């Protein structure tokens, strides 16, 4: 018997995935606002999705998929409220508010922002903040988040449950905080978005080395922040940073799905429109007069994106920008990335001396050894380089990185792979944010002759960040 689905099963499944990705966060946030119950809101959205999976493959999707999902979740919430005694005293008010929801979840964009700020409350553990955001706002499953955290699914589920219980016990309000409190919490919110981005660029677990959908999710979250807080420059910098890397994605993988180092990427495949959009964001952030680390990282990234080719990269400008970044983030990983730039301005011997000084602090970090191997190979010390590559291989589980390192050990890898990348999972909890890419940065953050840091003292990082990792030269 032919299916009544006019799109066909594959197209309908793709539509379901897209609608869920786009609408789940909005629906959850809207129901949390109305019900004041995180678990119930998530459960009702989940039941609505189950209904979608049951109906759409046979009947085909409705004309307005997002509105259909909203109506279904709303009706299920009403049904649950009517059945449960704990809601009886609030039933008339809740029912009226739920029925008054607009037909389109698009009309309540701030609900998601409220939910992000709620989940990033300082009373919650940082890992729980990330997990809750990925679950409720981005729409990832518990299994997907567990893989990202490299923990069993049951462990992650308990972590999320405890976090929700802590929200209830602490009486954490579901709201976007006032300006002073928001300013204090904004760095953590951006860090959560940054971690989503990092996990997409280089997954911490599983058989897939990269996950483009997480990069798209991070860009969406960053755009949400930037749109809601137009006078805050750092969300603009974060959005620009993510967008620049997303612009290079078409050239980042070869036909076999293998990662291509930045030096070997076909720049004609980069998305010029997205690069222009990102550089405009950097310039807009600069007009606000409060430079910060995400803006500088975006500026570094833009240097690479605007260079016609690898050999035309403006390395002196990158060195100046890294000097500025060190002023706000004096972490060993930033120093490692700066050493790579120094190898192009002062030669591999000078860079290796800088890298060797980081041995005690970065001996556990695989990209320290990969960077050291590249510099040793440039100096003709091939046996030492091979041992450093083997040590890097022992320290990473990411399949894409392991493939590149293995190829290099076999003599078929690109020695320029030892370019710096964002961050790392640091046992010592050292700050771990770095970047790679910019050129008109000189007109945004100072002249070519000056590398004095224009970042005011309040913008300097206060204390360490928790684990983060991600891309730079790939």
mmCIF file of N, CA, C and O in Angstrom, residues 113 116-117 182-183 185-191 193-194 218-244 277-278 280-286 288 290-298:
data_model
loop_
_atom_site.group_PDB
_atom_site.id
_atom_site.type_symbol
_atom_site.label_atom_id
_atom_site.label_comp_id
_atom_site.label_asym_id
_atom_site.label_seq_id
_atom_site.Cartn_x
_atom_site.Cartn_y
_atom_site.Cartn_z
ATOM 1 N N UNK A 113 16.646 32.361 25.692
ATOM 2 C CA UNK A 113 17.694 33.108 26.371
ATOM 3 C C UNK A 113 17.527 33.020 27.879
ATOM 4 O O UNK A 113 18.499 32.855 28.618
ATOM 5 N N UNK A 116 18.834 29.634 28.952
ATOM 6 C CA UNK A 116 20.299 29.542 28.968
ATOM 7 C C UNK A 116 20.851 30.202 30.225
ATOM 8 O O UNK A 116 21.711 29.647 30.916
ATOM 9 N N UNK A 117 20.371 31.401 30.535
ATOM 10 C CA UNK A 117 20.875 32.096 31.723
ATOM 11 C C UNK A 117 20.494 31.360 32.999
ATOM 12 O O UNK A 117 21.255 31.358 33.972
ATOM 13 N N UNK A 182 23.540 39.913 34.912
ATOM 14 C CA UNK A 182 23.746 39.378 33.572
ATOM 15 C C UNK A 182 25.197 39.532 33.142
ATOM 16 O O UNK A 182 25.781 38.632 32.558
ATOM 17 N N UNK A 183 25.784 40.693 33.444
ATOM 18 C CA UNK A 183 27.177 40.913 33.082
ATOM 19 C C UNK A 183 28.099 39.909 33.772
ATOM 20 O O UNK A 183 29.074 39.442 33.183
ATOM 21 N N UNK A 185 27.210 36.872 34.699
ATOM 22 C CA UNK A 185 26.931 35.511 34.248
ATOM 23 C C UNK A 185 27.211 35.313 32.758
ATOM 24 O O UNK A 185 27.350 34.183 32.283
ATOM 25 N N UNK A 186 27.297 36.400 32.004
ATOM 26 C CA UNK A 186 27.467 36.298 30.558
ATOM 27 C C UNK A 186 28.707 35.500 30.146
ATOM 28 O O UNK A 186 28.630 34.691 29.211
ATOM 29 N N UNK A 187 29.869 35.689 30.788
ATOM 30 C CA UNK A 187 31.036 34.886 30.379
ATOM 31 C C UNK A 187 30.788 33.385 30.452
ATOM 32 O O UNK A 187 31.249 32.632 29.583
ATOM 33 N N UNK A 188 30.052 32.941 31.474
ATOM 34 C CA UNK A 188 29.776 31.509 31.579
ATOM 35 C C UNK A 188 28.807 31.056 30.493
ATOM 36 O O UNK A 188 28.940 29.954 29.951
ATOM 37 N N UNK A 189 27.832 31.890 30.175
ATOM 38 C CA UNK A 189 26.907 31.557 29.088
ATOM 39 C C UNK A 189 27.686 31.419 27.781
ATOM 40 O O UNK A 189 27.481 30.466 27.018
ATOM 41 N N UNK A 190 28.591 32.347 27.515
ATOM 42 C CA UNK A 190 29.386 32.273 26.286
ATOM 43 C C UNK A 190 30.297 31.060 26.297
ATOM 44 O O UNK A 190 30.535 30.436 25.264
ATOM 45 N N UNK A 191 30.807 30.705 27.462
ATOM 46 C CA UNK A 191 31.664 29.537 27.561
ATOM 47 C C UNK A 191 30.898 28.266 27.192
ATOM 48 O O UNK A 191 31.419 27.377 26.510
ATOM 49 N N UNK A 193 28.351 28.079 25.125
ATOM 50 C CA UNK A 193 28.212 28.108 23.667
ATOM 51 C C UNK A 193 29.528 27.699 23.008
ATOM 52 O O UNK A 193 29.555 26.941 22.026
ATOM 53 N N UNK A 194 30.622 28.182 23.558
ATOM 54 C CA UNK A 194 31.952 27.884 23.032
ATOM 55 C C UNK A 194 32.245 26.387 23.103
ATOM 56 O O UNK A 194 32.822 25.792 22.198
ATOM 57 N N UNK A 218 25.908 25.875 17.828
ATOM 58 C CA UNK A 218 26.672 26.909 18.529
ATOM 59 C C UNK A 218 26.509 28.257 17.849
ATOM 60 O O UNK A 218 26.353 29.295 18.516
ATOM 61 N N UNK A 219 26.501 28.263 16.513
ATOM 62 C CA UNK A 219 26.316 29.520 15.789
ATOM 63 C C UNK A 219 24.930 30.091 16.076
ATOM 64 O O UNK A 219 24.764 31.304 16.265
ATOM 65 N N UNK A 220 23.936 29.219 16.126
ATOM 66 C CA UNK A 220 22.575 29.659 16.430
ATOM 67 C C UNK A 220 22.485 30.254 17.830
ATOM 68 O O UNK A 220 21.882 31.315 18.047
ATOM 69 N N UNK A 221 23.109 29.592 18.820
ATOM 70 C CA UNK A 221 23.087 30.104 20.188
ATOM 71 C C UNK A 221 23.822 31.438 20.281
ATOM 72 O O UNK A 221 23.371 32.364 20.961
ATOM 73 N N UNK A 222 24.972 31.531 19.614
ATOM 74 C CA UNK A 222 25.734 32.784 19.643
ATOM 75 C C UNK A 222 24.947 33.913 18.989
ATOM 76 O O UNK A 222 24.962 35.055 19.459
ATOM 77 N N UNK A 223 24.243 33.602 17.890
ATOM 78 C CA UNK A 223 23.426 34.620 17.235
ATOM 79 C C UNK A 223 22.277 35.053 18.144
ATOM 80 O O UNK A 223 21.900 36.234 18.167
ATOM 81 N N UNK A 224 21.732 34.107 18.897
ATOM 82 C CA UNK A 224 20.673 34.432 19.847
ATOM 83 C C UNK A 224 21.184 35.409 20.903
ATOM 84 O O UNK A 224 20.525 36.400 21.220
ATOM 85 N N UNK A 225 22.376 35.140 21.429
ATOM 86 C CA UNK A 225 22.971 36.032 22.426
ATOM 87 C C UNK A 225 23.259 37.410 21.838
ATOM 88 O O UNK A 225 22.947 38.439 22.439
ATOM 89 N N UNK A 226 23.885 37.405 20.655
ATOM 90 C CA UNK A 226 24.259 38.679 20.040
ATOM 91 C C UNK A 226 23.023 39.517 19.712
ATOM 92 O O UNK A 226 23.031 40.744 19.871
ATOM 93 N N UNK A 227 21.966 38.861 19.259
ATOM 94 C CA UNK A 227 20.745 39.593 18.934
ATOM 95 C C UNK A 227 20.045 40.150 20.150
ATOM 96 O O UNK A 227 19.470 41.235 20.108
ATOM 97 N N UNK A 228 20.099 39.409 21.258
ATOM 98 C CA UNK A 228 19.423 39.850 22.481
ATOM 99 C C UNK A 228 20.232 40.884 23.256
ATOM 100 O O UNK A 228 19.667 41.654 24.031
ATOM 101 N N UNK A 229 21.550 40.891 23.053
ATOM 102 C CA UNK A 229 22.433 41.794 23.791
ATOM 103 C C UNK A 229 23.272 42.604 22.801
ATOM 104 O O UNK A 229 24.500 42.479 22.747
ATOM 105 N N UNK A 230 22.654 43.458 22.005
ATOM 106 C CA UNK A 230 23.379 44.140 20.920
ATOM 107 C C UNK A 230 24.451 45.107 21.386
ATOM 108 O O UNK A 230 25.327 45.467 20.596
ATOM 109 N N UNK A 231 24.411 45.532 22.642
ATOM 110 C CA UNK A 231 25.425 46.456 23.144
ATOM 111 C C UNK A 231 26.563 45.744 23.860
ATOM 112 O O UNK A 231 27.432 46.400 24.439
ATOM 113 N N UNK A 232 26.566 44.405 23.828
ATOM 114 C CA UNK A 232 27.652 43.627 24.421
ATOM 115 C C UNK A 232 28.578 43.153 23.303
ATOM 116 O O UNK A 232 28.169 42.380 22.433
ATOM 117 N N UNK A 233 29.844 43.576 23.297
ATOM 118 C CA UNK A 233 30.718 43.234 22.175
ATOM 119 C C UNK A 233 31.194 41.782 22.139
ATOM 120 O O UNK A 233 31.407 41.227 21.062
ATOM 121 N N UNK A 234 31.342 41.144 23.291
ATOM 122 C CA UNK A 234 31.907 39.799 23.288
ATOM 123 C C UNK A 234 31.004 38.756 22.617
ATOM 124 O O UNK A 234 31.490 37.882 21.915
ATOM 125 N N UNK A 235 29.665 38.788 22.801
ATOM 126 C CA UNK A 235 28.836 37.869 22.014
ATOM 127 C C UNK A 235 29.001 38.057 20.509
ATOM 128 O O UNK A 235 28.957 37.090 19.745
ATOM 129 N N UNK A 236 29.206 39.304 20.074
ATOM 130 C CA UNK A 236 29.459 39.559 18.657
ATOM 131 C C UNK A 236 30.769 38.903 18.229
ATOM 132 O O UNK A 236 30.863 38.312 17.147
ATOM 133 N N UNK A 237 31.786 39.013 19.093
ATOM 134 C CA UNK A 237 33.061 38.372 18.791
ATOM 135 C C UNK A 237 32.941 36.863 18.731
ATOM 136 O O UNK A 237 33.528 36.208 17.855
ATOM 137 N N UNK A 238 32.188 36.289 19.668
ATOM 138 C CA UNK A 238 31.988 34.839 19.670
ATOM 139 C C UNK A 238 31.263 34.383 18.417
ATOM 140 O O UNK A 238 31.648 33.387 17.790
ATOM 141 N N UNK A 239 30.216 35.105 18.029
ATOM 142 C CA UNK A 239 29.485 34.751 16.816
ATOM 143 C C UNK A 239 30.391 34.850 15.592
ATOM 144 O O UNK A 239 30.370 33.971 14.715
ATOM 145 N N UNK A 240 31.193 35.901 15.517
ATOM 146 C CA UNK A 240 32.114 36.052 14.392
ATOM 147 C C UNK A 240 33.122 34.901 14.345
ATOM 148 O O UNK A 240 33.423 34.359 13.277
ATOM 149 N N UNK A 241 33.635 34.533 15.500
ATOM 150 C CA UNK A 241 34.610 33.442 15.585
ATOM 151 C C UNK A 241 34.022 32.138 15.039
ATOM 152 O O UNK A 241 34.638 31.446 14.217
ATOM 153 N N UNK A 242 32.821 31.797 15.487
ATOM 154 C CA UNK A 242 32.178 30.561 15.034
ATOM 155 C C UNK A 242 31.854 30.643 13.549
ATOM 156 O O UNK A 242 32.060 29.684 12.795
ATOM 157 N N UNK A 243 31.367 31.780 13.118
ATOM 158 C CA UNK A 243 30.972 31.936 11.716
ATOM 159 C C UNK A 243 32.171 31.830 10.781
ATOM 160 O O UNK A 243 32.068 31.265 9.676
ATOM 161 N N UNK A 244 33.315 32.334 11.188
ATOM 162 C CA UNK A 244 34.520 32.229 10.359
ATOM 163 C C UNK A 244 34.933 30.771 10.182
ATOM 164 O O UNK A 244 35.337 30.353 9.092
ATOM 165 N N UNK A 277 30.343 38.545 6.519
ATOM 166 C CA UNK A 277 29.421 38.764 7.630
ATOM 167 C C UNK A 277 30.155 38.751 8.963
ATOM 168 O O UNK A 277 29.890 39.590 9.839
ATOM 169 N N UNK A 278 31.092 37.821 9.116
ATOM 170 C CA UNK A 278 31.844 37.718 10.370
ATOM 171 C C UNK A 278 32.746 38.920 10.587
ATOM 172 O O UNK A 278 32.839 39.449 11.701
ATOM 173 N N UNK A 280 32.293 41.871 9.485
ATOM 174 C CA UNK A 280 31.428 43.000 9.831
ATOM 175 C C UNK A 280 31.045 42.948 11.307
ATOM 176 O O UNK A 280 30.959 43.993 11.977
ATOM 177 N N UNK A 281 30.840 41.750 11.839
ATOM 178 C CA UNK A 281 30.542 41.603 13.268
ATOM 179 C C UNK A 281 31.721 42.058 14.116
ATOM 180 O O UNK A 281 31.542 42.715 15.151
ATOM 181 N N UNK A 282 32.938 41.713 13.689
ATOM 182 C CA UNK A 282 34.135 42.127 14.439
ATOM 183 C C UNK A 282 34.233 43.653 14.456
ATOM 184 O O UNK A 282 34.511 44.266 15.489
ATOM 185 N N UNK A 283 34.013 44.251 13.309
ATOM 186 C CA UNK A 283 34.097 45.714 13.232
ATOM 187 C C UNK A 283 33.000 46.376 14.069
ATOM 188 O O UNK A 283 33.231 47.397 14.713
ATOM 189 N N UNK A 284 31.812 45.776 14.045
ATOM 190 C CA UNK A 284 30.716 46.314 14.867
ATOM 191 C C UNK A 284 31.052 46.212 16.350
ATOM 192 O O UNK A 284 30.801 47.136 17.133
ATOM 193 N N UNK A 285 31.641 45.083 16.763
ATOM 194 C CA UNK A 285 32.031 44.923 18.160
ATOM 195 C C UNK A 285 33.081 45.948 18.549
ATOM 196 O O UNK A 285 33.061 46.501 19.656
ATOM 197 N N UNK A 286 34.003 46.227 17.628
ATOM 198 C CA UNK A 286 35.073 47.172 17.925
ATOM 199 C C UNK A 286 34.542 48.581 18.178
ATOM 200 O O UNK A 286 35.107 49.334 18.962
ATOM 201 N N UNK A 288 32.082 49.360 19.850
ATOM 202 C CA UNK A 288 31.573 49.453 21.218
ATOM 203 C C UNK A 288 32.676 49.752 22.224
ATOM 204 O O UNK A 288 32.399 50.048 23.386
ATOM 205 N N UNK A 290 35.031 48.002 23.806
ATOM 206 C CA UNK A 290 35.390 47.129 24.931
ATOM 207 C C UNK A 290 35.948 45.809 24.404
ATOM 208 O O UNK A 290 35.282 44.784 24.435
ATOM 209 N N UNK A 291 37.176 45.832 23.896
ATOM 210 C CA UNK A 291 37.761 44.603 23.349
ATOM 211 C C UNK A 291 37.870 43.511 24.407
ATOM 212 O O UNK A 291 38.038 43.787 25.592
ATOM 213 N N UNK A 292 37.753 42.278 23.977
ATOM 214 C CA UNK A 292 37.854 41.131 24.873
ATOM 215 C C UNK A 292 38.386 39.929 24.137
ATOM 216 O O UNK A 292 38.643 39.979 22.924
ATOM 217 N N UNK A 293 38.574 38.827 24.828
ATOM 218 C CA UNK A 293 39.233 37.654 24.239
ATOM 219 C C UNK A 293 38.519 37.069 23.027
ATOM 220 O O UNK A 293 39.179 36.678 22.062
ATOM 221 N N UNK A 294 37.181 36.999 23.038
ATOM 222 C CA UNK A 294 36.503 36.419 21.876
ATOM 223 C C UNK A 294 36.670 37.299 20.641
ATOM 224 O O UNK A 294 36.798 36.797 19.524
ATOM 225 N N UNK A 295 36.685 38.611 20.841
ATOM 226 C CA UNK A 295 36.904 39.500 19.711
ATOM 227 C C UNK A 295 38.310 39.331 19.148
ATOM 228 O O UNK A 295 38.504 39.330 17.925
ATOM 229 N N UNK A 296 39.291 39.187 20.042
ATOM 230 C CA UNK A 296 40.673 39.012 19.574
ATOM 231 C C UNK A 296 40.827 37.678 18.864
ATOM 232 O O UNK A 296 41.479 37.578 17.814
ATOM 233 N N UNK A 297 40.199 36.635 19.418
ATOM 234 C CA UNK A 297 40.266 35.329 18.767
ATOM 235 C C UNK A 297 39.623 35.378 17.384
ATOM 236 O O UNK A 297 40.124 34.778 16.432
ATOM 237 N N UNK A 298 38.511 36.074 17.275
ATOM 238 C CA UNK A 298 37.868 36.224 15.971
ATOM 239 C C UNK A 298 38.763 36.995 15.014
ATOM 240 O O UNK A 298 38.847 36.676 13.814
#
